[in-house]
Amino acid sequence: MSDKVIIFDTTLRDGEQSPGASMTKDEKVRIARQLERLKVDVIEAGFAASSEGDFQAISAVAAAVKDSIVCSLARANDKDITRAADALKAAKAKRIHAFLATSPLHMAVKLRMSPEEVLEQAKRSIRFARNLADDVEFSAEDGYRSEMDFLCRVVEAVIKEGATTINIPDTVGYATPELYGEFIKTLRTRVPNSDKAVWSVHCHNDLGMAVANSLAGVKIGGARQIECTINGLGERAGNTALEEIVMALRTRQDYFDMVCGIDATQIVPASKLVSQITGFVVQPNKAVVGANAFAHTSGIHQDGILKNRDTYEIMRAEDVGWAANKIVLGKLSGRNAFKQRLQELGIAIEAEADLNEAFVRFKTLADQKSEIFDEDIIAIMSDSAAAEEGEFYKFISLSQHSETGERPKSKVTFRVGDKEASSEAEGNGPVDASLNAIEEIVKSGAEQLLYSVNAITSGTQSQGEVTVRLAKGGRIVNGVGTDPDIIAASAKAYLSALNKLHDPSQVKLNAQMTP
Ligand code: KIV
Ligand code: ZN
């Protein structure tokens, strides 16, 4: 029997620490539901003590998720741990994750604590956490740059206090695969009670080796939990990419001899959702989830694939949830066909009113675009979910004029609360003119950090998906809009970001910044 590797997803915590990837409470719940469909074992939903917003988001995820363990990060002190336990109250299965730095540099410079003080605090915090939860993880922050003898003492002591998972992060992405694997192996060999806890790896990607290091931690080191994120989102150069870990374990089962419980067909929908919500576009040549990951353009490759797919394919696109990109519905498709396709795509609609609202969006799109692909349906459903989050500003219509040699003009009509407003402005281009027209009325004064356009499917018939990232008063928000007309998609994205700025309860001040 192959051993099981626990997949611990930290997209909502470490992933959110990517600058600009801050998520609202409702967005975290939407991603958590998708992670549950993906069947991840543990969802780290946030860092409860970092802000009231994150506390609320973790509570909402804990209440929504039924099949995965929900976890909150906490510094190794009573106050943070209590906050984590409170946020997790509604969870069916919960985990408290306490961390404390153990490297000489972090202890001396950041914590200003002696090794003995760190050891005592680690013990105390795990003892305290075990009074509040049975499932307690301890992370030795900057573990890979810690001294082996000291780290062994800390780990042995926290296992004695009841830590059920021991995580050894390569916090700064300094490790190399063999050395990291050997490091974990040495720890497991030298810590006398190492068999009383599950060993976990958590690798950052500063040198592009996070996935390789994590797999070495499992294969060489004997770890049985991998911490990872969708699309490898995370601090700086990111974290270990979940999709690459899962497909490496599956595709090279002959070598790893390990299984995980992930439903791989949910990988691409998860990747698209995270990319859409955070505005972090997936590079086309990204393994597994990049748009070109399964594209064969060279004639020799295409010929080989037609003769036998195994010539150039080690995985199947459909196994990781790539839709065949075929026309699935059109203008004449009815409500039942739409509902059935949603079910086939694994999109659950609870209330009839939500289905009706989504169907209206589908019909509107089908009037503009004759061929509706699975990707379009996923975008419609994302729009519907975003609309549920409350729309103070709502796009109605837009007309614009641009001609070579003239400054483009745009007129945008949109709802402001329960009133209709409309204004005109000029700009450098039609998009700029449209956003200026919106600003004429809203006067948000927000700084634009990002504007990106992405085609949802291939060809010029495709809908454009626009992401706008705005910053104001220390808050950063992402707005997404989709439409076959990219100017309209831009206006929708801008209004969506303004909606988030308008509703302060939705947005955290500096995601994951500890007070
Ligand atoms: O990278 C890291 O060390 C972390 C810990 C807090 C687990 O994210
Ligand atoms: Zn990390």
Coordinates of C-alpha atoms and ligand atoms in Angstrom, one line a residue:
M1 CA 0.0 0.0 0.0
S2 CA 1.4 3.4 -1.0
D3 CA 1.7 6.0 1.8
K4 CA -0.7 9.0 1.8
V5 CA 0.6 12.5 1.5
I6 CA -1.5 15.1 3.2
I7 CA -2.1 18.2 1.0
F8 CA -2.2 21.3 3.1
D9 CA -3.3 24.3 1.0
T10 CA -2.2 27.7 2.2
T11 CA -3.5 29.8 -0.8
L12 CA -5.7 31.8 1.6
R13 CA -2.9 32.5 4.0
D14 CA 0.6 32.4 2.5
G15 CA -0.8 32.9 -1.0
E16 CA -2.6 36.0 0.2
Q17 CA 0.7 37.4 1.4
S18 CA 1.7 38.1 -2.3
P19 CA 1.6 41.8 -2.6
G20 CA -1.8 42.7 -4.1
A21 CA -3.4 39.3 -3.7
S22 CA -5.5 40.4 -0.7
M23 CA -9.0 38.7 -0.8
T24 CA -12.3 39.7 0.7
K25 CA -14.2 37.4 3.1
D26 CA -16.6 36.3 0.3
E27 CA -13.7 35.6 -2.1
K28 CA -12.0 33.5 0.5
V29 CA -15.2 31.5 1.0
R30 CA -15.5 31.0 -2.8
I31 CA -11.9 29.7 -3.0
A32 CA -12.4 27.5 0.1
R33 CA -15.4 25.9 -1.5
Q34 CA -13.3 25.1 -4.6
L35 CA -10.5 23.8 -2.5
E36 CA -13.0 21.5 -0.8
R37 CA -14.2 20.3 -4.3
L38 CA -10.5 19.7 -5.0
K39 CA -10.5 17.5 -1.8
V40 CA -7.5 19.2 -0.1
D41 CA -7.0 17.7 3.3
V42 CA -6.3 21.0 5.1
I43 CA -7.3 24.6 4.2
E44 CA -5.3 27.2 5.9
A45 CA -7.8 30.0 5.8
G46 CA -5.7 32.9 7.2
F47 CA -4.1 34.4 10.2
A48 CA -6.8 35.2 12.7
A49 CA -4.8 37.7 14.8
S50 CA -3.6 39.7 11.8
S51 CA -6.8 41.7 11.4
E52 CA -10.5 41.7 12.2
G53 CA -11.1 41.2 8.5
D54 CA -9.1 38.0 8.4
F55 CA -10.7 36.8 11.7
Q56 CA -14.1 37.2 10.0
A57 CA -12.9 35.5 6.8
I58 CA -11.6 32.5 8.7
S59 CA -14.9 32.2 10.7
A60 CA -16.8 32.3 7.4
V61 CA -14.6 29.6 5.8
A62 CA -14.9 27.5 9.0
A63 CA -18.7 27.6 8.8
A64 CA -18.8 26.9 5.0
V65 CA -16.4 24.0 4.7
K66 CA -17.5 20.5 5.8
D67 CA -15.0 18.1 4.3
S68 CA -11.6 19.6 4.8
I69 CA -9.8 20.5 8.1
V70 CA -9.8 24.3 8.4
C71 CA -6.7 25.9 9.9
S72 CA -5.6 29.3 11.2
L73 CA -2.1 30.5 11.6
A74 CA -1.0 32.0 14.9
R75 CA 2.2 33.3 16.4
A76 CA 3.3 31.1 19.3
N77 CA 1.6 33.2 22.0
D78 CA -1.6 32.8 24.0
K79 CA -3.4 35.8 22.5
D80 CA -2.8 34.7 18.8
I81 CA -3.7 31.1 19.6
T82 CA -6.9 32.1 21.4
R83 CA -7.9 34.3 18.4
A84 CA -7.2 31.4 16.0
A85 CA -9.3 29.0 18.2
D86 CA -12.2 31.6 18.3
A87 CA -12.1 32.1 14.5
L88 CA -12.3 28.3 14.0
K89 CA -15.2 27.7 16.4
A90 CA -17.7 26.8 13.6
A91 CA -15.3 24.3 11.9
K92 CA -16.3 20.7 11.7
A93 CA -12.6 19.8 11.9
K94 CA -10.1 22.5 13.0
R95 CA -6.3 22.9 13.3
I96 CA -4.3 25.6 15.1
H97 CA -1.0 26.3 13.4
A98 CA 1.5 28.0 15.7
F99 CA 4.9 29.3 14.4
L100 CA 8.0 30.5 16.0
A101 CA 11.4 31.3 14.4
T102 CA 14.3 29.0 15.3
S103 CA 17.2 30.2 13.1
P104 CA 20.0 32.0 14.9
L105 CA 19.4 35.1 12.7
H106 CA 15.6 35.3 13.2
M107 CA 16.0 34.6 17.0
A108 CA 18.6 37.3 17.5
V109 CA 17.5 40.0 15.1
K110 CA 13.7 39.6 14.7
L111 CA 12.6 38.0 18.0
R112 CA 15.5 39.3 20.2
M113 CA 15.2 36.2 22.2
S114 CA 17.8 33.6 23.3
P115 CA 17.5 30.0 22.1
E116 CA 16.4 28.9 25.6
E117 CA 13.6 31.5 25.6
V118 CA 12.5 30.4 22.2
L119 CA 12.4 26.8 23.4
E120 CA 10.3 27.7 26.4
Q121 CA 7.9 29.8 24.4
A122 CA 7.5 27.0 21.8
K123 CA 6.6 24.5 24.6
R124 CA 4.3 26.9 26.4
S125 CA 2.4 27.8 23.2
I126 CA 1.8 24.2 22.1
R127 CA 0.7 23.3 25.6
F128 CA -1.8 26.2 25.5
A129 CA -3.0 25.3 22.0
R130 CA -3.6 21.7 22.9
N131 CA -6.2 22.9 25.5
L132 CA -8.1 24.5 22.6
A133 CA -7.7 21.9 19.8
D134 CA -6.6 18.3 19.3
D135 CA -5.0 19.0 16.0
V136 CA -2.0 21.4 16.5
E137 CA 0.8 22.1 14.1
F138 CA 4.1 23.7 15.0
S139 CA 6.2 25.5 12.4
A140 CA 9.8 26.3 13.1
E141 CA 10.0 29.4 11.0
D142 CA 13.2 29.6 9.0
G143 CA 13.6 26.0 10.1
Y144 CA 16.0 25.1 7.2
R145 CA 18.5 27.7 8.4
S146 CA 18.3 26.6 12.0
E147 CA 21.0 24.7 13.9
M148 CA 20.3 21.0 13.8
D149 CA 21.0 20.3 17.5
F150 CA 18.8 23.2 18.6
L151 CA 16.0 22.4 16.2
C152 CA 16.0 18.7 17.4
R153 CA 15.5 19.9 21.0
V154 CA 12.6 22.3 20.0
V155 CA 10.9 19.6 17.9
E156 CA 11.2 16.9 20.5
A157 CA 9.9 19.3 23.2
V158 CA 6.8 20.4 21.2
I159 CA 5.9 16.9 20.2
K160 CA 6.0 16.1 24.0
E161 CA 3.6 19.0 24.5
G162 CA 1.2 17.5 22.0
A163 CA 2.0 18.9 18.6
T164 CA 0.5 16.6 16.0
T165 CA 2.3 18.0 12.9
I166 CA 5.8 19.3 12.7
N167 CA 6.5 21.7 9.8
I168 CA 10.0 22.6 8.7
P169 CA 9.7 25.6 6.4
D170 CA 12.4 26.8 4.0
T171 CA 11.1 30.3 4.7
V172 CA 13.5 32.1 2.4
G173 CA 13.7 29.5 -0.4
Y174 CA 17.4 28.8 0.2
A175 CA 17.3 25.0 0.1
T176 CA 18.2 22.6 -2.7
P177 CA 16.4 19.3 -3.1
E178 CA 18.9 16.7 -1.9
L179 CA 20.1 18.9 1.1
Y180 CA 16.5 19.7 2.2
G181 CA 15.5 16.0 1.9
E182 CA 18.5 15.0 4.0
F183 CA 17.8 17.7 6.5
I184 CA 14.3 16.4 7.2
K185 CA 15.6 12.8 7.3
T186 CA 18.3 13.7 9.8
L187 CA 15.7 15.5 12.0
R188 CA 13.4 12.5 11.9
T189 CA 16.2 10.2 12.7
R190 CA 17.6 12.2 15.6
V191 CA 14.3 13.3 17.3
P192 CA 13.5 10.4 19.6
N193 CA 9.7 10.9 19.5
S194 CA 9.6 11.8 15.7
D195 CA 7.1 9.0 15.0
K196 CA 4.5 10.7 17.2
A197 CA 3.9 13.5 14.7
V198 CA 3.3 13.9 11.0
W199 CA 6.2 15.7 9.3
S200 CA 5.5 18.5 6.9
V201 CA 7.4 20.6 4.4
H202 CA 6.8 24.2 3.4
C203 CA 9.1 25.6 0.7
H204 CA 9.4 29.0 -0.9
N205 CA 10.3 29.4 -4.5
D206 CA 13.1 32.1 -4.4
L207 CA 15.5 29.8 -6.4
G208 CA 12.7 28.1 -8.4
M209 CA 13.1 24.9 -6.4
A210 CA 10.0 24.9 -4.1
V211 CA 8.3 21.9 -5.8
A212 CA 11.5 19.9 -6.1
N213 CA 12.5 20.6 -2.5
S214 CA 9.0 19.6 -1.2
L215 CA 9.1 16.4 -3.2
A216 CA 12.6 15.6 -1.9
G217 CA 11.3 16.3 1.7
V218 CA 8.8 13.6 1.1
K219 CA 10.9 11.1 -0.9
I220 CA 14.2 11.4 0.9
G221 CA 13.1 13.0 4.2
G222 CA 10.0 11.0 4.9
A223 CA 7.6 13.9 5.3
R224 CA 4.0 13.1 4.8
Q225 CA 2.4 16.6 4.5
I226 CA 3.2 19.2 1.8
E227 CA 2.1 22.8 2.2
C228 CA 1.4 24.4 -1.1
T229 CA -0.8 26.9 -2.9
I230 CA -2.8 27.1 -6.1
N231 CA -0.6 28.5 -9.0
G232 CA 2.3 28.7 -6.5
L233 CA 1.0 32.0 -5.1
G234 CA 2.9 33.2 -2.1
E235 CA 5.4 35.6 -0.5
R236 CA 8.0 37.0 -3.0
A237 CA 8.6 34.3 -5.7
G238 CA 5.8 32.3 -4.3
N239 CA 5.2 29.0 -2.6
T240 CA 5.1 25.3 -3.8
A241 CA 2.5 24.9 -6.6
L242 CA -0.2 22.5 -5.5
E243 CA -1.0 21.5 -9.1
E244 CA 2.7 20.5 -9.8
I245 CA 3.0 18.5 -6.6
V246 CA -0.2 16.6 -7.2
M247 CA 0.6 15.8 -10.9
A248 CA 4.2 14.8 -10.1
L249 CA 3.0 12.4 -7.4
R250 CA 0.4 10.9 -9.8
T251 CA 2.4 10.9 -13.0
R252 CA 5.5 9.5 -11.3
Q253 CA 3.8 7.2 -8.9
D254 CA 6.3 4.5 -10.1
Y255 CA 9.0 6.6 -8.4
F256 CA 7.3 8.3 -5.5
D257 CA 5.1 5.4 -4.5
M258 CA 2.7 7.8 -2.7
V259 CA -0.9 8.8 -3.1
C260 CA -2.9 11.9 -2.3
G261 CA -6.6 12.4 -2.1
I262 CA -6.9 15.3 -4.6
D263 CA -9.6 15.3 -7.3
A264 CA -7.2 16.4 -10.1
T265 CA -10.1 17.4 -12.4
Q266 CA -10.8 20.3 -10.2
I267 CA -7.2 21.7 -10.6
V268 CA -7.8 24.0 -13.6
P269 CA -11.1 25.4 -12.2
A270 CA -9.2 26.2 -9.0
S271 CA -6.4 27.8 -10.8
K272 CA -8.7 30.0 -12.9
L273 CA -10.7 31.0 -9.8
V274 CA -7.6 32.0 -7.8
S275 CA -6.1 33.8 -10.8
Q276 CA -9.3 35.7 -11.4
I277 CA -9.9 36.7 -7.8
T278 CA -6.3 37.8 -7.1
G279 CA -5.5 39.3 -10.6
F280 CA -2.3 37.1 -10.7
V281 CA -2.3 35.9 -14.3
V282 CA -0.9 32.4 -14.9
Q283 CA 2.0 32.4 -17.3
P284 CA 1.1 30.5 -20.5
N285 CA 4.0 28.0 -20.1
K286 CA 3.3 27.3 -16.5
A287 CA 3.2 23.5 -15.8
V288 CA -0.2 21.9 -15.7
V289 CA -2.3 25.1 -15.5
G290 CA -0.7 27.3 -18.1
A291 CA -2.7 27.9 -21.3
N292 CA 0.1 26.2 -23.4
A293 CA 0.7 23.3 -21.0
F294 CA -1.1 20.9 -23.3
A295 CA -0.7 22.7 -26.6
H296 CA 1.2 21.1 -29.4
T297 CA 2.2 23.4 -32.2
S298 CA 5.2 21.7 -33.9
G299 CA 4.2 19.6 -36.9
I300 CA 6.3 16.7 -35.7
H301 CA 4.6 16.8 -32.3
Q302 CA 1.1 17.1 -33.8
D303 CA 1.7 14.2 -36.1
G304 CA 3.0 12.1 -33.2
I305 CA 0.0 13.0 -31.0
L306 CA -2.4 12.0 -33.8
K307 CA -0.8 8.6 -34.0
N308 CA -0.6 8.0 -30.3
R309 CA -1.0 10.6 -27.5
D310 CA 1.7 9.0 -25.4
T311 CA 4.4 10.2 -27.9
Y312 CA 4.4 13.7 -26.5
E313 CA 1.9 13.7 -23.5
I314 CA 2.7 12.4 -20.0
M315 CA -0.6 13.7 -18.6
R316 CA -4.1 14.2 -20.1
A317 CA -5.5 17.8 -20.3
E318 CA -8.9 16.5 -19.3
D319 CA -7.5 14.7 -16.2
V320 CA -6.6 18.1 -14.7
G321 CA -9.9 19.7 -15.7
W322 CA -9.1 21.5 -19.0
A323 CA -12.4 21.7 -20.8
A324 CA -12.1 20.5 -24.4
N325 CA -12.8 24.1 -25.4
K326 CA -15.7 23.0 -27.5
I327 CA -18.9 24.9 -28.1
V328 CA -21.2 23.7 -25.4
L329 CA -24.2 26.0 -25.5
G330 CA -25.7 28.8 -27.6
K331 CA -28.5 31.3 -28.0
L332 CA -31.1 28.6 -28.3
S333 CA -30.0 26.6 -25.3
G334 CA -32.6 26.4 -22.5
R335 CA -32.5 26.7 -18.8
N336 CA -32.2 22.9 -18.3
A337 CA -29.3 22.6 -20.7
F338 CA -27.6 25.4 -18.8
K339 CA -28.3 23.8 -15.4
Q340 CA -27.0 20.5 -16.6
R341 CA -23.8 22.0 -17.9
L342 CA -23.2 23.7 -14.5
Q343 CA -23.6 20.3 -12.8
E344 CA -21.2 18.7 -15.2
L345 CA -18.7 21.5 -14.5
G346 CA -19.1 20.8 -10.7
I347 CA -20.7 24.2 -10.1
A348 CA -23.2 23.9 -7.3
I349 CA -26.1 26.3 -7.3
E350 CA -28.1 26.3 -4.1
A351 CA -30.9 28.7 -4.6
E352 CA -33.3 28.8 -7.5
A353 CA -33.1 32.6 -7.6
D354 CA -29.3 32.3 -8.2
L355 CA -29.8 29.9 -11.1
N356 CA -32.3 32.3 -12.6
E357 CA -30.0 35.3 -12.2
A358 CA -27.1 33.3 -13.8
F359 CA -29.3 32.2 -16.6
V360 CA -30.2 35.8 -17.4
R361 CA -26.5 36.6 -17.6
F362 CA -26.0 33.5 -19.9
K363 CA -28.8 34.7 -22.2
T364 CA -27.4 38.2 -22.4
L365 CA -24.0 36.8 -23.3
A366 CA -25.5 34.4 -25.9
D367 CA -27.1 37.4 -27.6
Q368 CA -23.6 39.0 -27.9
K369 CA -21.6 35.9 -28.7
S370 CA -22.9 32.9 -30.7
E371 CA -20.6 30.3 -29.2
I372 CA -20.6 29.8 -25.5
F373 CA -17.7 27.7 -24.1
D374 CA -17.2 26.2 -20.7
E375 CA -14.8 29.0 -19.8
D376 CA -17.6 31.5 -20.5
I377 CA -19.9 29.7 -18.2
I378 CA -17.3 29.7 -15.4
A379 CA -16.9 33.4 -15.9
I380 CA -20.7 34.0 -15.8
M381 CA -20.8 32.1 -12.5
S382 CA -17.9 34.1 -11.1
D383 CA -19.7 37.3 -12.1
S384 CA -22.8 36.1 -10.4
A385 CA -20.9 35.2 -7.2
A386 CA -19.2 38.6 -7.2
A387 CA -22.5 40.3 -7.7
E388 CA -23.8 38.6 -4.6
E389 CA -21.1 40.3 -2.6
G390 CA -23.2 43.5 -3.0
E391 CA -23.0 46.1 -5.8
F392 CA -23.3 49.7 -4.9
Y393 CA -22.0 50.7 -8.3
K394 CA -23.4 48.7 -11.2
F395 CA -22.5 48.9 -14.9
I396 CA -25.4 49.7 -17.2
S397 CA -24.0 50.8 -20.6
L398 CA -21.2 52.5 -22.3
S399 CA -20.6 54.3 -25.6
Q400 CA -17.2 55.5 -26.8
H401 CA -15.7 57.1 -29.8
S402 CA -12.1 56.8 -30.9
E403 CA -10.5 57.7 -34.2
T404 CA -6.9 57.9 -35.3
G405 CA -5.4 61.3 -34.4
E406 CA -8.2 62.2 -32.0
R407 CA -8.4 61.9 -28.3
P408 CA -10.9 59.1 -27.4
K409 CA -14.1 60.0 -25.6
S410 CA -16.3 57.7 -23.6
K411 CA -19.8 58.0 -21.9
V412 CA -20.5 55.6 -19.1
T413 CA -23.9 55.0 -17.5
F414 CA -24.0 53.1 -14.2
R415 CA -26.0 52.8 -11.0
V416 CA -24.8 54.5 -7.9
G417 CA -26.9 53.1 -5.0
D418 CA -30.4 53.3 -6.3
K419 CA -29.8 56.2 -8.7
E420 CA -28.6 56.1 -12.3
A421 CA -25.6 58.3 -13.2
S422 CA -23.9 59.0 -16.5
S423 CA -20.8 61.0 -17.4
E424 CA -18.4 61.6 -20.2
A425 CA -14.7 62.0 -20.3
E426 CA -11.6 61.9 -22.6
G427 CA -8.5 59.8 -22.1
N428 CA -5.3 58.5 -23.6
G429 CA -7.3 55.5 -25.0
P430 CA -10.9 54.3 -24.9
V431 CA -10.3 52.4 -21.6
D432 CA -8.6 55.4 -19.9
A433 CA -11.5 57.6 -21.1
S434 CA -14.1 55.2 -19.7
L435 CA -12.4 54.9 -16.3
N436 CA -12.0 58.7 -16.2
A437 CA -15.8 59.0 -16.9
I438 CA -16.5 56.8 -13.9
E439 CA -14.1 58.8 -11.7
E440 CA -15.9 62.1 -12.7
I441 CA -18.8 60.8 -10.6
V442 CA -17.2 58.6 -8.0
K443 CA -14.2 60.7 -7.3
S444 CA -12.5 57.8 -5.4
G445 CA -9.0 59.2 -6.0
A446 CA -7.8 55.6 -5.8
E447 CA -4.4 54.7 -7.2
Q448 CA -4.4 52.2 -10.0
L449 CA -1.8 49.5 -9.3
L450 CA -2.7 47.0 -12.1
Y451 CA -4.7 46.8 -15.3
S452 CA -4.6 43.6 -17.2
V453 CA -6.7 42.0 -20.0
N454 CA -6.9 38.4 -20.7
A455 CA -8.9 36.5 -23.4
I456 CA -11.1 33.8 -21.7
T457 CA -11.0 31.6 -24.8
S458 CA -9.2 31.7 -28.0
G459 CA -10.0 33.9 -31.0
T460 CA -11.3 37.5 -31.3
Q461 CA -14.9 36.3 -30.5
S462 CA -13.6 35.6 -26.9
Q463 CA -14.8 37.5 -23.9
G464 CA -12.2 39.8 -22.4
E465 CA -11.5 39.4 -18.7
V466 CA -10.1 42.5 -17.2
T467 CA -8.5 42.9 -13.7
V468 CA -8.1 46.3 -12.1
R469 CA -6.2 46.6 -8.8
L470 CA -6.8 49.8 -6.8
A471 CA -5.1 51.1 -3.6
K472 CA -6.6 53.7 -1.2
G473 CA -6.0 54.4 2.4
G474 CA -3.7 51.4 2.9
R475 CA -6.3 49.0 1.3
I476 CA -5.7 47.1 -1.9
V477 CA -8.6 45.6 -3.8
N478 CA -8.9 43.7 -7.1
G479 CA -11.9 44.1 -9.4
V480 CA -12.7 41.7 -12.3
G481 CA -15.0 42.3 -15.2
T482 CA -15.8 40.1 -18.2
D483 CA -17.5 41.1 -21.5
P484 CA -16.9 40.5 -25.2
D485 CA -16.3 44.2 -25.4
I486 CA -13.0 44.8 -23.5
I487 CA -13.9 48.5 -22.9
A488 CA -17.1 47.4 -21.2
A489 CA -15.1 44.7 -19.3
S490 CA -12.7 47.4 -18.1
A491 CA -15.5 49.6 -16.8
K492 CA -17.1 46.6 -15.0
A493 CA -13.7 45.7 -13.5
Y494 CA -13.2 49.2 -12.3
L495 CA -16.7 49.4 -10.8
S496 CA -16.2 46.0 -9.1
A497 CA -13.0 47.3 -7.5
L498 CA -14.8 50.5 -6.4
N499 CA -17.5 48.4 -4.8
K500 CA -14.9 46.7 -2.6
L501 CA -13.5 50.1 -1.6
H502 CA -17.0 51.3 -0.9
D503 CA -17.7 48.5 1.5
P504 CA -15.0 48.5 4.2
S505 CA -16.3 45.4 5.8
Q506 CA -15.1 43.5 2.7
V507 CA -11.5 44.5 2.7
K508 CA -8.7 44.0 5.1
L509 CA -6.0 46.6 5.8
N510 CA -2.8 45.1 4.6
A511 CA -3.5 41.4 4.3
Q512 CA -1.6 39.4 6.9
M513 CA 0.1 42.4 8.4
T514 CA 0.4 41.6 12.1
P515 CA -0.4 44.3 14.6
Ligands
KIV1 O1 7.4 30.5 5.2 C1 7.1 30.3 6.4 O2 8.0 30.1 7.3 C2 5.7 30.3 6.8 C3 5.4 29.9 8.2 C4 4.7 30.9 9.0 C5 4.7 28.5 8.2 O3 4.9 30.7 6.1
ZN2 ZN 5.6 30.6 4.0

